[in-house]
Structure formats: structure tokens, C-alpha cells
């Protein structure tokens, strides 16, 4: 390979973005969770819906795109839940994930892609499903926010 003077490091893992969707931003009661259907290693576990930001895509735009693709709803974003790693949350495979609190302004959430169920958790039961391990501290952060 010609020496171009550039160093080729491993590509950075794409940023992951997700939403902590609550029923009401002023008086949060219910929290939305989605059950993954893929990959096999994660299937059956519950998570904050979201996914990878595309190259060059703004993270917030990526979040709206992912949530539209996965749940068929439009969100109004509120505060970001700031994580311990430069504001982000470490998730699987070395990814970092940014998470915003949000509410639905249009549509009814359905598992359209990557999930096979969605569920509203009642206040007091936000830990009531088998969350992906990395999402559990984010449930705590959502509880502190709410
Ligand atoms: N992940 C963890 N918690 C979440 C989300 C949306 C994603 N709430 C992890 C699972 C995958 C990686 O981030 O290892 C990329 O997510 P996706 O693009 O498969 O949804
Ligand atoms: Mg996803």
C-alpha cells in the first residue's frame, strides 16, 4: 500500500441514539420499552428504542429517523439523559449511546422493525421487564429525571 501519510485506525463505532419515551413530559407516568427481535443474542431483551446514526447524519435527525422506522411515531424531544462517557452511555460492542427523554406527538407505537413487542411500563414498574444490561442505568437516570 502506498504511504499516504495517513494512519489507518480501526473505524470508530457509529454513535447509537435512543429515546426514553414517556407519556407526559410534565408529569411522567408511563415509560415505553421495546423488545428486540434481533440479533439472536439480544432477542427477547427490552431496550430504549433507537439505533445507529448514519455517517454524516445529525444525531437528533438520526433519532427521529430510527424512531419513525422502528415504531412509526413522531417525537417531541425533551432533555438529554447525560451519561458518564462524554455525556453518552456505553452500550454493547464498544458503542456509545446518547439518550433523550421524549413524548409522542403523532402515531401509536408499533413494533415495525427490530422489535416484536412494545409496552408501556407504569410508574413504579419501570424495571419490570428484562432490560438489556447497558440500558438499566439509563432507566435509573430516567427515574431521576422524571
Ligand atoms: N443498544 C443498546 N441499547 C439500546 C439500543 C437502541 C442499542 N437501547 C446496543 C445494541 C447493539 C448496538 O447498541 O449492540 C446497536 O444498536 P442497533 O442498531 O442494533 O439498534
Ligand atoms: Mg434499533
CSV table of C-alpha atoms and ligand atoms in Angstrom, one decimal:
chain,number,residue,atom,x,y,z
A,1,UNK,CA,0.0,0.0,0.0
A,2,UNK,CA,1.5,3.4,-0.9
A,3,UNK,CA,2.4,5.6,2.1
A,4,UNK,CA,-0.1,8.4,2.1
A,5,UNK,CA,1.0,9.7,5.5
A,6,UNK,CA,-2.4,8.8,6.9
A,7,UNK,CA,-2.8,6.4,9.8
A,8,UNK,CA,-5.5,3.8,9.4
A,9,UNK,CA,-7.0,3.1,12.8
A,10,UNK,CA,-10.0,0.9,13.3
A,11,UNK,CA,-13.1,2.7,12.2
A,12,UNK,CA,-15.0,4.4,15.0
A,13,UNK,CA,-18.1,2.6,16.0
A,14,UNK,CA,-21.1,4.6,15.0
A,15,UNK,CA,-22.9,6.6,17.6
A,16,UNK,CA,-26.2,5.0,18.8
A,17,UNK,CA,-29.1,7.2,19.8
A,18,UNK,CA,-32.2,6.2,21.7
A,19,UNK,CA,-35.4,7.7,23.2
A,20,UNK,CA,-36.8,7.4,26.7
A,21,UNK,CA,-40.4,7.9,25.7
A,22,UNK,CA,-42.7,8.9,28.5
A,23,UNK,CA,-46.5,9.6,28.3
A,24,UNK,CA,-46.3,13.1,29.7
A,25,UNK,CA,-43.2,15.4,29.9
A,26,UNK,CA,-44.7,17.4,32.8
A,27,UNK,CA,-46.0,14.5,34.9
A,28,UNK,CA,-44.3,11.4,33.6
A,29,UNK,CA,-46.2,8.2,34.5
A,30,UNK,CA,-45.5,5.6,31.8
A,31,UNK,CA,-42.3,4.7,30.1
A,32,UNK,CA,-42.1,3.0,26.7
A,33,UNK,CA,-39.9,-0.1,26.2
A,34,UNK,CA,-39.4,-2.3,23.2
A,35,UNK,CA,-38.5,-6.0,23.0
A,36,UNK,CA,-35.7,-6.8,20.5
A,37,UNK,CA,-36.2,-9.5,17.9
A,38,UNK,CA,-32.7,-9.5,16.6
A,39,UNK,CA,-29.8,-10.3,16.7
A,40,UNK,CA,-30.4,-13.7,18.4
A,41,UNK,CA,-28.0,-12.8,21.3
A,42,UNK,CA,-30.3,-9.8,22.2
A,43,UNK,CA,-33.7,-11.2,21.2
A,44,UNK,CA,-36.3,-11.1,24.0
A,45,UNK,CA,-34.5,-8.3,25.9
A,46,UNK,CA,-36.1,-4.9,26.3
A,47,UNK,CA,-34.5,-1.6,25.4
A,48,UNK,CA,-34.9,2.0,24.7
A,49,UNK,CA,-35.8,2.1,21.0
A,50,UNK,CA,-33.2,3.6,18.7
A,51,UNK,CA,-30.2,2.7,16.6
A,52,UNK,CA,-27.1,3.8,14.8
A,53,UNK,CA,-26.6,7.3,13.4
A,54,UNK,CA,-25.6,7.2,9.7
A,55,UNK,CA,-22.3,8.7,8.5
A,56,UNK,CA,-22.8,12.5,8.3
A,57,UNK,CA,-26.2,12.4,9.9
A,58,UNK,CA,-27.1,14.7,12.8
A,59,UNK,CA,-27.7,12.6,15.9
A,60,UNK,CA,-31.1,14.2,16.6
A,61,UNK,CA,-32.1,13.6,13.0
A,62,UNK,CA,-30.9,10.1,13.3
A,63,UNK,CA,-33.0,9.6,16.4
A,64,UNK,CA,-36.2,10.8,14.7
A,65,UNK,CA,-35.4,8.6,11.7
A,66,UNK,CA,-34.8,5.5,13.8
A,67,UNK,CA,-38.0,6.0,15.9
A,68,UNK,CA,-40.1,6.5,12.8
A,69,UNK,CA,-38.6,3.3,11.3
A,70,UNK,CA,-38.9,1.2,14.4
A,71,UNK,CA,-42.2,2.5,16.0
A,72,UNK,CA,-43.9,4.6,13.4
A,73,UNK,CA,-44.3,7.6,15.6
A,74,UNK,CA,-43.1,11.2,15.7
A,75,UNK,CA,-41.4,12.5,18.8
A,76,UNK,CA,-41.0,15.8,20.6
A,77,UNK,CA,-37.7,15.7,22.4
A,78,UNK,CA,-37.1,17.0,25.9
A,79,UNK,CA,-33.9,16.8,28.0
A,80,UNK,CA,-31.0,14.6,27.1
A,81,UNK,CA,-30.1,12.0,29.8
A,82,UNK,CA,-26.4,12.7,30.2
A,83,UNK,CA,-24.3,9.6,30.5
A,84,UNK,CA,-20.9,9.0,32.2
A,85,UNK,CA,-18.9,8.7,29.0
A,86,UNK,CA,-18.6,12.2,27.5
A,87,UNK,CA,-22.3,12.5,28.0
A,88,UNK,CA,-23.0,9.2,26.4
A,89,UNK,CA,-23.8,5.7,27.7
A,90,UNK,CA,-21.6,2.8,27.0
A,91,UNK,CA,-23.6,0.0,25.3
A,92,UNK,CA,-22.6,-3.3,23.6
A,93,UNK,CA,-19.7,-3.8,21.3
A,94,UNK,CA,-18.0,-0.6,22.3
A,95,UNK,CA,-20.8,1.7,21.1
A,96,UNK,CA,-21.7,4.9,22.8
A,97,UNK,CA,-25.4,5.8,23.0
A,98,UNK,CA,-27.0,9.2,23.5
A,99,UNK,CA,-30.5,9.2,25.0
A,100,UNK,CA,-33.2,11.9,25.0
A,101,UNK,CA,-36.4,12.0,27.0
A,102,UNK,CA,-39.3,12.4,24.6
A,103,UNK,CA,-43.0,12.2,24.1
A,104,UNK,CA,-45.1,11.0,21.2
A,105,UNK,CA,-46.8,13.8,19.2
A,106,UNK,CA,-48.1,11.7,16.3
A,107,UNK,CA,-48.8,8.0,15.8
A,108,UNK,CA,-49.3,4.9,18.0
A,109,UNK,CA,-46.1,2.9,18.7
A,110,UNK,CA,-45.9,-0.5,17.0
A,111,UNK,CA,-43.0,-2.9,16.6
A,112,UNK,CA,-42.3,-2.2,12.9
A,113,UNK,CA,-38.6,-3.3,12.7
A,114,UNK,CA,-36.1,-4.9,15.1
A,115,UNK,CA,-38.7,-5.4,17.8
A,116,UNK,CA,-41.6,-7.9,18.3
A,117,UNK,CA,-43.4,-6.1,21.2
A,118,UNK,CA,-43.7,-2.6,22.7
A,119,UNK,CA,-45.0,-2.0,26.2
A,120,UNK,CA,-45.8,1.0,28.4
A,121,UNK,CA,-44.4,0.4,31.9
A,122,UNK,CA,-46.4,2.0,34.7
A,123,UNK,CA,-44.6,4.4,37.1
A,124,UNK,CA,-43.3,2.1,39.9
A,125,UNK,CA,-42.7,-0.7,37.4
A,126,UNK,CA,-40.1,0.9,35.1
A,127,UNK,CA,-37.7,-2.0,35.9
A,128,UNK,CA,-40.5,-4.5,35.3
A,129,UNK,CA,-39.0,-6.1,32.2
A,130,UNK,CA,-35.7,-7.8,31.3
A,131,UNK,CA,-33.8,-4.7,30.1
A,132,UNK,CA,-30.6,-5.0,28.2
A,133,UNK,CA,-27.9,-4.7,30.8
A,134,UNK,CA,-26.5,-1.4,29.4
A,135,UNK,CA,-29.9,0.2,29.4
A,136,UNK,CA,-30.5,-0.4,33.2
A,137,UNK,CA,-28.6,2.6,34.4
A,138,UNK,CA,-30.5,4.7,31.9
A,139,UNK,CA,-33.7,3.6,33.5
A,140,UNK,CA,-32.3,4.9,36.8
A,141,UNK,CA,-31.4,8.2,35.0
A,142,UNK,CA,-34.9,8.4,33.6
A,143,UNK,CA,-36.4,7.9,37.1
A,144,UNK,CA,-34.2,10.6,38.5
A,145,UNK,CA,-35.3,12.9,35.6
A,146,UNK,CA,-39.0,12.2,36.0
B,1,LIG,N1,-28.1,-0.9,22.1
B,1,LIG,C1,-28.3,-1.0,23.4
B,1,LIG,N2,-29.4,-0.4,24.0
B,1,LIG,C2,-30.3,0.3,23.2
B,1,LIG,C3,-30.1,0.4,21.8
B,1,LIG,C4,-31.0,1.1,20.9
B,1,LIG,C5,-28.9,-0.3,21.3
B,1,LIG,N3,-31.3,0.9,23.8
B,1,LIG,C6,-27.0,-1.6,21.5
B,1,LIG,C7,-27.4,-2.9,20.8
B,1,LIG,C8,-26.4,-3.0,19.7
B,1,LIG,C9,-26.0,-1.6,19.4
B,1,LIG,O1,-26.4,-0.8,20.5
B,1,LIG,O2,-25.3,-3.8,20.1
B,1,LIG,C10,-26.6,-1.0,18.1
B,1,LIG,O3,-28.0,-1.0,18.2
B,1,LIG,P1,-29.0,-1.3,17.0
B,1,LIG,O4,-28.5,-0.5,15.8
B,1,LIG,O5,-28.8,-2.8,16.8
B,1,LIG,O6,-30.4,-1.0,17.5
B,2,LIG,MG1,-32.6,-0.3,16.9
